[in-house]
Structure formats: C-alpha cells, structure tokens
Coordinates of C-alpha atoms in Angstrom, one line a residue:
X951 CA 20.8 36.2 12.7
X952 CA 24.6 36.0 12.5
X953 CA 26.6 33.9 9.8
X954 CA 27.1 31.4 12.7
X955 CA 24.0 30.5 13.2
X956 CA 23.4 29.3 9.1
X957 CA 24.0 26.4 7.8
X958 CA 26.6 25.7 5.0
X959 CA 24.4 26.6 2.0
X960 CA 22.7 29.7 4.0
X961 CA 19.7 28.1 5.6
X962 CA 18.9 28.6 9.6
X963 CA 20.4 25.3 11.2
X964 CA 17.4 24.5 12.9
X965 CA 16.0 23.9 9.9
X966 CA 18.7 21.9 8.9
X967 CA 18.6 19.9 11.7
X968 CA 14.8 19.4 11.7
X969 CA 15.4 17.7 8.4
X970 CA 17.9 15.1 9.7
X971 CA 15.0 13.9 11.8
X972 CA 13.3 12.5 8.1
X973 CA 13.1 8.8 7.7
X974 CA 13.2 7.6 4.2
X975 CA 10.4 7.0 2.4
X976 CA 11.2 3.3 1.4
X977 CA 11.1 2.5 5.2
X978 CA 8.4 3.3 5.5
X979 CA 6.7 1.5 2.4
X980 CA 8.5 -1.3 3.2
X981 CA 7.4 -1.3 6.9
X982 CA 3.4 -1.4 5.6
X983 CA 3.8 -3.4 2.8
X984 CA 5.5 -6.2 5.1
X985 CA 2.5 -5.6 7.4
X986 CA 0.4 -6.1 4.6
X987 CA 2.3 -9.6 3.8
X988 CA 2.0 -10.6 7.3
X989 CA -2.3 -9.8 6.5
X990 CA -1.9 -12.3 3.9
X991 CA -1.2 -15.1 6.4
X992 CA -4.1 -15.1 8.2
X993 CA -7.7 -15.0 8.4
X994 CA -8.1 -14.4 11.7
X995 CA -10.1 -11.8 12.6
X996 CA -8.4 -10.6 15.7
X997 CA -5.0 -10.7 14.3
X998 CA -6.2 -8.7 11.3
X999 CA -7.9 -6.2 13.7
X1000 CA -4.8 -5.9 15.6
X1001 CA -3.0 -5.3 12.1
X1002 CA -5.4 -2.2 11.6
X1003 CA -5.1 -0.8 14.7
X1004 CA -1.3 -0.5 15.0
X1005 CA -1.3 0.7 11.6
X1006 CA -3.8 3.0 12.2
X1007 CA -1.7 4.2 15.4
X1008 CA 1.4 4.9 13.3
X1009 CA -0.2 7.1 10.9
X1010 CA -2.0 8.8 13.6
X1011 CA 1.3 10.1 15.4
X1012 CA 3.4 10.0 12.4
X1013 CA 1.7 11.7 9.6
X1014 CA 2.2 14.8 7.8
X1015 CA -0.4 17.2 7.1
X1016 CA 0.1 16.6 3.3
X1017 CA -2.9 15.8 0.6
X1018 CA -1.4 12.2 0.5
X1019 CA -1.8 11.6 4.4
X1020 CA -5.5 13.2 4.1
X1021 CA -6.2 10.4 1.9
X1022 CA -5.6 8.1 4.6
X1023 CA -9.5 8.0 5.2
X1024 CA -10.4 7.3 2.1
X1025 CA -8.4 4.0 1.9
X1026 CA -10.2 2.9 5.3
X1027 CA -13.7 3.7 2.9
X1028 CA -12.5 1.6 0.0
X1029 CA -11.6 -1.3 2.4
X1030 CA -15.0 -1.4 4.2
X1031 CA -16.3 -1.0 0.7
X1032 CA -14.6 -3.8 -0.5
X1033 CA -15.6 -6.1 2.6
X1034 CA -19.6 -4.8 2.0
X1035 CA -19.0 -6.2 -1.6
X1036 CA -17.3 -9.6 -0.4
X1037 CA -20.1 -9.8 2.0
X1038 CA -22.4 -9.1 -1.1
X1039 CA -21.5 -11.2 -3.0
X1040 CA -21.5 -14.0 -0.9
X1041 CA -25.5 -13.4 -0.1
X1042 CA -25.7 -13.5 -4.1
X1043 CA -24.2 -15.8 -5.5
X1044 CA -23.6 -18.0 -2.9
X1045 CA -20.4 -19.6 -1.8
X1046 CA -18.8 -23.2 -2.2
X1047 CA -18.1 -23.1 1.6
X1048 CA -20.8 -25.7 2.8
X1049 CA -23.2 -25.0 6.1
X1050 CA -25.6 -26.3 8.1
X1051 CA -26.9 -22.9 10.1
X1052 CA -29.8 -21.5 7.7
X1053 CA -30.0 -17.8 8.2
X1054 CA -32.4 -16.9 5.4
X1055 CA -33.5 -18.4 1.8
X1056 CA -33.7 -16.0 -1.1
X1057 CA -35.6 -16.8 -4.2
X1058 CA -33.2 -18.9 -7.2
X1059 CA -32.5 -17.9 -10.2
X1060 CA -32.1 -21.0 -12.8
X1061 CA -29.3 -20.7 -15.0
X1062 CA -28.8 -22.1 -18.1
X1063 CA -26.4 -25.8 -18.2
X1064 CA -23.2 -23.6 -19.4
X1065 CA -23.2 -21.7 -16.0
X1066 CA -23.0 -24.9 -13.8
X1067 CA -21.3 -24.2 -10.7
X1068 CA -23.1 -20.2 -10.4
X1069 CA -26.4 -19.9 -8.7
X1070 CA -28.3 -16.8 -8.2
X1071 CA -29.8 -16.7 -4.6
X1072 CA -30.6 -20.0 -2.8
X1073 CA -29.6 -20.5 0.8
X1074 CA -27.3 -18.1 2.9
X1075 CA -25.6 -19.9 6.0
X1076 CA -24.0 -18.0 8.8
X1077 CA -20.5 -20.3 7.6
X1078 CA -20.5 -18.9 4.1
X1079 CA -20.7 -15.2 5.8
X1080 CA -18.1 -16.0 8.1
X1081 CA -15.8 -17.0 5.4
X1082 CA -16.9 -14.3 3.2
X1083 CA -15.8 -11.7 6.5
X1084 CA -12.5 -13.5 7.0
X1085 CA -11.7 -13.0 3.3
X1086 CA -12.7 -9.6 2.7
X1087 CA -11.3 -8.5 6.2
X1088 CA -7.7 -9.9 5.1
X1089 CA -8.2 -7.4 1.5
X1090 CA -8.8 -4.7 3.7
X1091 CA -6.4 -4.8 5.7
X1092 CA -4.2 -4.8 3.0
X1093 CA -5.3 -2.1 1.4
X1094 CA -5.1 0.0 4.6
X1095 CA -2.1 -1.1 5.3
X1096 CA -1.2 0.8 1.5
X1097 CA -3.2 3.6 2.6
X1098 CA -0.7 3.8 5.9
X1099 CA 2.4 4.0 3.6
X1100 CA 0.4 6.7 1.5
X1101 CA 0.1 8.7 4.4
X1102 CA 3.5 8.4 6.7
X1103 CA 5.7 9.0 3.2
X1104 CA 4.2 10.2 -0.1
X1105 CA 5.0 8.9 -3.6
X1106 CA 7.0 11.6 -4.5
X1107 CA 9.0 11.6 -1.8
X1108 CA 9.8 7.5 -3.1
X1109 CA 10.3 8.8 -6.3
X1110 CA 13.2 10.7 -5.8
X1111 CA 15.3 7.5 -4.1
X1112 CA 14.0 4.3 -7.2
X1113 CA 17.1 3.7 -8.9
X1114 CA 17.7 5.2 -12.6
X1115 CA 16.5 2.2 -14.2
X1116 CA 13.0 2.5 -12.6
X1117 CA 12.7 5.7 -12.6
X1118 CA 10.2 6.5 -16.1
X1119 CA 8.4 3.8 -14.5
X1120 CA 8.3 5.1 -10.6
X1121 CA 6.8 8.8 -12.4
X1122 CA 4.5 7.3 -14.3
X1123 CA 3.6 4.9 -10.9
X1124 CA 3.9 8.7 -8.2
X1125 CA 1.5 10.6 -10.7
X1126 CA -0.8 7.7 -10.7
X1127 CA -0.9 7.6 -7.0
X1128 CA -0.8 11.4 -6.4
X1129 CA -4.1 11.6 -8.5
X1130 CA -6.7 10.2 -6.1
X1131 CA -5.7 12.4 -3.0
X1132 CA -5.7 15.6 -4.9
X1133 CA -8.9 14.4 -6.5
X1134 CA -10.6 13.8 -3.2
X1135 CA -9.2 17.2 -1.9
X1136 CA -11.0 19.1 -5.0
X1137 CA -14.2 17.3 -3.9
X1138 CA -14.2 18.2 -0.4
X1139 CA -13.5 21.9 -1.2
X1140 CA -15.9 22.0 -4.1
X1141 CA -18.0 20.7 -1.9
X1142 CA -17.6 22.5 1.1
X1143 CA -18.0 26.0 -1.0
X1144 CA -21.2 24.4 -2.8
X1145 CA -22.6 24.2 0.6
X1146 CA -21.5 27.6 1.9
X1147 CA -23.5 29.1 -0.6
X1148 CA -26.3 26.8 0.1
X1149 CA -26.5 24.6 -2.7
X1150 CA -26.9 20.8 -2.6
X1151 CA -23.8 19.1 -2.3
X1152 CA -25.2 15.5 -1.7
X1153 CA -27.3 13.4 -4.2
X1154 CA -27.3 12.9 -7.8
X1155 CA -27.9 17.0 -7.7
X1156 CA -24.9 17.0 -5.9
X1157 CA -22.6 14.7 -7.6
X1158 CA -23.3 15.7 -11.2
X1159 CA -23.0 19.4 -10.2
X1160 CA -19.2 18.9 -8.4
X1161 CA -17.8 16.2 -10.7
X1162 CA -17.9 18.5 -13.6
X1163 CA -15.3 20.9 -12.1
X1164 CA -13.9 18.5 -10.4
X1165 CA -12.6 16.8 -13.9
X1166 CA -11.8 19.7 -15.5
X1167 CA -9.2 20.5 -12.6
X1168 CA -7.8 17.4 -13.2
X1169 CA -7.0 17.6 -17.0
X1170 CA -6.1 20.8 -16.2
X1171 CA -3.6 19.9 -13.7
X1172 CA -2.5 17.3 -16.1
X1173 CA -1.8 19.7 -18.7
X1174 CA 0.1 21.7 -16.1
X1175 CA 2.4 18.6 -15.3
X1176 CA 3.3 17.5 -18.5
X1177 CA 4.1 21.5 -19.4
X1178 CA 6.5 21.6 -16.2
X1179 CA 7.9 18.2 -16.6
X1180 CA 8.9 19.0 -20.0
X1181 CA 10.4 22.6 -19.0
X1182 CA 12.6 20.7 -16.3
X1183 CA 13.9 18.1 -18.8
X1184 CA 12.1 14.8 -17.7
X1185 CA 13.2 12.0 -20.0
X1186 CA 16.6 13.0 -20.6
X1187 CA 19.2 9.7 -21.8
X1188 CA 22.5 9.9 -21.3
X1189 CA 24.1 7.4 -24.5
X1190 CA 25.3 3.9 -23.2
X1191 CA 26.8 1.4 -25.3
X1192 CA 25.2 -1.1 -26.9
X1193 CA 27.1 -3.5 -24.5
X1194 CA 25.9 -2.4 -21.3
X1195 CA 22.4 -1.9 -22.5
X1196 CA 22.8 -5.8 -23.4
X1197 CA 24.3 -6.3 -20.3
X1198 CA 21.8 -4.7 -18.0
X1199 CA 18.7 -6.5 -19.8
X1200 CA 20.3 -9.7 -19.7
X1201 CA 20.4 -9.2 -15.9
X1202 CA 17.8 -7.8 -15.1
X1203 CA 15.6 -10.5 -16.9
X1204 CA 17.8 -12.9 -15.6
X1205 CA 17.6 -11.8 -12.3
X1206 CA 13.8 -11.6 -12.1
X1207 CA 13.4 -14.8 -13.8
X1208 CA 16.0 -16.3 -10.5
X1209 CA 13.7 -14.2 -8.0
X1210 CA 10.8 -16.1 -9.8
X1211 CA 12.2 -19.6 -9.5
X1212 CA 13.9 -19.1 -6.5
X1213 CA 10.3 -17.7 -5.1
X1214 CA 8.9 -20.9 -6.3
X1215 CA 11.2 -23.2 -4.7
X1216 CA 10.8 -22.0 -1.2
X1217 CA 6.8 -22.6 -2.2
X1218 CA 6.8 -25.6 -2.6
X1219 CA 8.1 -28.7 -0.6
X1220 CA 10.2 -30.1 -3.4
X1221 CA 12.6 -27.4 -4.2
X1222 CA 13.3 -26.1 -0.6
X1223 CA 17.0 -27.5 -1.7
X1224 CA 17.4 -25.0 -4.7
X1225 CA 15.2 -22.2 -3.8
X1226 CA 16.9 -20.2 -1.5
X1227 CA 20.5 -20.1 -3.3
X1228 CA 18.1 -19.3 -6.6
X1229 CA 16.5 -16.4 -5.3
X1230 CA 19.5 -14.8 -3.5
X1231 CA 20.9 -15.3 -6.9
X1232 CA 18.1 -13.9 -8.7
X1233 CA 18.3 -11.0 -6.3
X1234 CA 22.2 -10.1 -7.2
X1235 CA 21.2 -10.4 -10.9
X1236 CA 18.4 -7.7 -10.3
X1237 CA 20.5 -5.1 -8.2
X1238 CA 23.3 -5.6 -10.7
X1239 CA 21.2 -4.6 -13.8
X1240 CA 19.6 -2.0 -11.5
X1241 CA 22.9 -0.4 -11.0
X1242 CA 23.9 -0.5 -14.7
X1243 CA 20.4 0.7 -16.0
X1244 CA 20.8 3.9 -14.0
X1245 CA 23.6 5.2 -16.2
X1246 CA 21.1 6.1 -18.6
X1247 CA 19.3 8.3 -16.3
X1248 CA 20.9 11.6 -15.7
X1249 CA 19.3 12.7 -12.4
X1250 CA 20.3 14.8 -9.6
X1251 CA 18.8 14.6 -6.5
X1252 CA 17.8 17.9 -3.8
X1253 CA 18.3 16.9 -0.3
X1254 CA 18.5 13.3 -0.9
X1255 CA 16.8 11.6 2.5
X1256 CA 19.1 8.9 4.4
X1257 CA 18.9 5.8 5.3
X1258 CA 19.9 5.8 8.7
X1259 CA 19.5 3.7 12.3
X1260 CA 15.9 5.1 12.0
X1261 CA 15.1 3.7 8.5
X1262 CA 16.0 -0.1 9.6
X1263 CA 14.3 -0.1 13.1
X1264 CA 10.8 1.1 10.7
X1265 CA 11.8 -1.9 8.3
X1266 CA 13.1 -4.1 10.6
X1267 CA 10.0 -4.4 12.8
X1268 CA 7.7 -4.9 9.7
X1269 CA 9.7 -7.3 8.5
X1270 CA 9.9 -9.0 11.7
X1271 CA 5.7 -8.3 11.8
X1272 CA 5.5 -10.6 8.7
X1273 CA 8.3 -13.5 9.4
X1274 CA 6.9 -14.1 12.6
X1275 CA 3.5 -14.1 11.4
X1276 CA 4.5 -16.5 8.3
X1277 CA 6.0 -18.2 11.0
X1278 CA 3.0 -19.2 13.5
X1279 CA 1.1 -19.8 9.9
X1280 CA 3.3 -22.7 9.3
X1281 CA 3.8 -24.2 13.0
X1282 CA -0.4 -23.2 14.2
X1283 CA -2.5 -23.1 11.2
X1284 CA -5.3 -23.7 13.2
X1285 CA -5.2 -20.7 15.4
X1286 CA -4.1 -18.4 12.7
X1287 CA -6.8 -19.8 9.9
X1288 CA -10.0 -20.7 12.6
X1289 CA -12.3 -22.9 11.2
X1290 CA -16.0 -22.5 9.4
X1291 CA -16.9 -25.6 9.2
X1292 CA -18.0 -26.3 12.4
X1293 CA -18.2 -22.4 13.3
X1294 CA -15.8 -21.9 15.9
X1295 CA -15.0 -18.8 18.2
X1296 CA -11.9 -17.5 16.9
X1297 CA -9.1 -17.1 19.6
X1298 CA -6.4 -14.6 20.0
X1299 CA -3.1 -16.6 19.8
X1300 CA -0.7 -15.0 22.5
X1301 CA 2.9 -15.1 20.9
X1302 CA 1.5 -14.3 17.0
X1303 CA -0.4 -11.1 18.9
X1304 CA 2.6 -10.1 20.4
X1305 CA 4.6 -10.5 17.3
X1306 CA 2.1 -7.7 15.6
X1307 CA 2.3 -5.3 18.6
X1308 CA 6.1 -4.7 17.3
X1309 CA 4.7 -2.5 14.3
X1310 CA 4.0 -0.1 16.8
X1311 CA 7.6 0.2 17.5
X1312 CA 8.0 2.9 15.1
X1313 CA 5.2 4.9 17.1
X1314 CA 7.5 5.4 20.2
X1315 CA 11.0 4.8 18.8
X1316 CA 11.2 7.1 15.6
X1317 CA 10.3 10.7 16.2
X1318 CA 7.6 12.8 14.5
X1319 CA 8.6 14.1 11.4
X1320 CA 8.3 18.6 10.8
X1321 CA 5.6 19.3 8.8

C-alpha cells in the first residue's frame, strides 16, 4: 500500500471512509424514543403493532453485531413479560373497567374494611382483558422501542457526545445499561458450554449452577472497570470560579424548572397562552448551563461521530412519527383510543397508519453501518 492510498493520520482510506457512513448515536435514540412517545398516544392495537414492526425492521437492517444489539431479544421478552403480568393482574385483582361479557368467575377473597376498593378474584369480563391488553401492549411497545435504540447505537457510543455537564451522570447511566447485555451474553455462553459437556442447563439445576459464575464475572468485570477508569483519569475537574459554577446552577435549575412550567402549560387548556414561550425559554436556560457546566469536564473525544443530513432524516421522521400521532390523538380520539365499553372491533385509521410507516424511512434512506 503506497502513502497515497492512507489517510492523514496513517489509516487505509477505506476505512476512513467507511466511518463517515456512521450516524450519531443521539439520532438514533432520539428517533426510538419519539417512537416510543408517539406509543404513548394510543391504545390501539394496530397502531401499536405497526409501531413494533417498523421498529423491529430498522434494527433488523441496521444493527451491529455488538452485545448491545444481541440484547435486542431480550427487550421483546421483558415486554411480552410485562403484558403476561398486566394481563395477570387484571384476572387477579380485577379491574375498575366495568363489563357485561362474563368469561369465568374465580373464587373471592374477602378483604378486610381498610382495603376497600381491592378484591381478590371475583368476576373476569372479556372488557377488563381488553383493556388490560391495550395497556400492557402500549408498555411494550415502549420498552421495545428502548430496546431498538439499544441495539442500532450503544450507550457508549452516546456517552462520548452528552455534554460535560452530564457526563459523570451519562457513565454512571452507559455502565448501567451495558450491564444487562453482557450479563445475558455470559448466560448464553455459560450455558451453551454447560450443555456441551452435557450438563443440565435448564431448571432450578440449571439456574443455580450458571448464576454463580455468572455473578462472579460481573463483580469481576466491575472491578476491572473501576481499575481502568481510574488509570485513564475518569473524574478529572478542571477549576471554575465560583461565579460560573453559580451561574451554571442557577440556569440549569432555572431552565428545567421553565421546561417544567412551560410543559405544563401546553397540558393544560388554560395556559396554552404562556406555555409555549415558557418552555422555549426554559429550553435556552438548560442549553446555556449545559454549555457552562462543561468547562469543568476536561474531555477529549476519539473520532467524534457527526451529525450530519443522515442524523436529522433518522430524527426527523421519529419526530414526525410522534407529532403526527399526538396529532390524530387530539382531532380522532375515538379511532386512536377504541372503546371497551361496548367492545368494539378496533379499526386501522388510514392517515395515523401512514404517519407510522415513516419510521421506516431510516430503513431505506440511511445506509448500513460497518460492523
């Protein structure tokens, strides 16, 4: 390979190129967590089916082969978990959701006077179990829609574009998040060696016999963390004056207090007048501390990713995902919230479906990032 054909700090320019092809992390997040918010605005289970789906699409083209994007599965686990349990507990302990369609009667616990408004069994209608799949169906899909953003752009990768002022918090937040896919991967190999040498890997057996090793691992890769964060001089403080340290908490507080208020506002029907100008206020305040906070931090940062033309196509179709969503929610309630009571078929509303199949934009638009 001739000089020529290297980039400017020695590296093969293909691979240099390859990296330009790298969409931030943060469009990512933001791109599932506005899907998730566009979840929140319905209960309808088509909508939040369609939700999953072009999700599920995205991390399928898009995702690394990283332990973070193997953990993808395990997010689509805990949400069916989550709507077994809802489900659950609706059979339970019943559910204030009134219905006339008797599916079964299970025996009733009587509770004592303090516990009025709690029952233990009784009568389970087909209405309550509807409801009780609506709800749990919109926390799943929220939580999928997490595992999506787990999987197209890791934590760490975040981590190194939070701002200075975040960023003891965003470490302790990535090493938080990095723990459960690293944990699952030490289960599946334990287990996969358990079973190559023909020893039970399923089962209480099975469970007690891998979480041992599976725990020690972890404190061991704690250990090992800590020890390297130290030696690379996490924590570091450059000195600010006392002034700009006033400075920056007074905005920063200030500003999340506006974001707050102005939040508020647009909630509720009285202060549509003041909220907007609040939060955009309350915003400004925020950034401003933000930028002043970072001083403190002395950080470099390796290959720092760009936000380019890529970045705000992935945000700007989430975000168009969930104002067009919170937009049918206001002008068609009843086609984006279907009913229980009477049980009604719920139908797919053309224009809010359309407005979902724009998450899938990044799926055709934005190339596959190198492994």
């Amino acid at each position: 390979m001739t000089p020529a054909d290297r980039g400017p700090v020695g590296e093969p320019r293909a691979t240099a190129g390859r990296s330009r092809t790298t969409v931030h992390p943060g469009a990512w997040w933001l791109w599932a967590l506005s899907l998730g918010t566009a979840a929140t605005r319905t209960s309808n289970p088509l909508l939040l089916a369609l939700l999953i789906s072009a999700s599920a699409y995205v991390v399928a083209t898009h995702r690394a082969d990283t332990p973070t994007a193997r953990a993808y599965p395990a997010f689509a686990k805990l949400a069916l978990a989550v709507l077994l349990v809802r489900l659950f507990f609706a059979v339970a302990l019943g559910s204030p959701v009134p219905g006339t369609h008797t599916l079964l009667t299970l025996p009733e616990v009587p509770l004592p006077h303090w516990a009025q408004g709690i029952r233990l069994g009784g009568r389970v209608t087909a209405e309550a179990l509807v409801f009780a799949v609506y709800d749990g169906l919109r926390l799943a899909t929220l939580l999928i829609c997490v595992g999506a953003a787990n999987a197209l752009a890791g934590p760490s990768r975040l981590l190194k574009s939070l701002p200075g002022a975040l960023y003891e918090t965003g470490v302790a937040v990535v090493v938080a998040l990095t723990f459960a896919p690293h944990l699952i991967a030490d289960v599946q190999r334990l287990r996969a060696a358990r079973r190559l040498r023909g020893r039970p890997d399923r089962g209480l057996p099975g469970l007690l016999q891998v979480g041992l090793p599976v725990l020690e691992g972890a404190l061991e890769r704690s250990v090992a963390l800590a020890a390297a964060m130290e030696a690379r001089g996490y924590g570091r403080s450059a000195v600010v004056p006392a002034r700009v340290r006033r400075t920056t908490a007074a905005l920063t507080l200030g500003g999340l207090l506006g974001v707050c208020a102005g939040t508020y506002g647009l909630l509720t029907a009285e202060g549509g007048s003041y909220g907007v100008p609040l939060l955009l206020a309350g915003v400004a305040a925020a950034l401003a501390g933000l930028r002043l906070g970072g001083r403190r931090s002395l950080r470099t940062r390796y290959r720092p990713d760009p936000w380019d033309v890529r970045a705000w196509l992935v945000t700007g179709s989430g975000a168009a995902v969930a104002a067009l969503l919170s937009l049918a929610s206001a002008r068609d309630p009843e086609a984006l919230h279907p009913g229980v009571v009477p049980l009604v078929t719920p139908a797919l509303p053309l224009w809010p479906a359309a407005a979902v199949l724009l998450a899938l934009v990044p799926a055709f638009a934005v190339p596959k990032e190198p492994s």
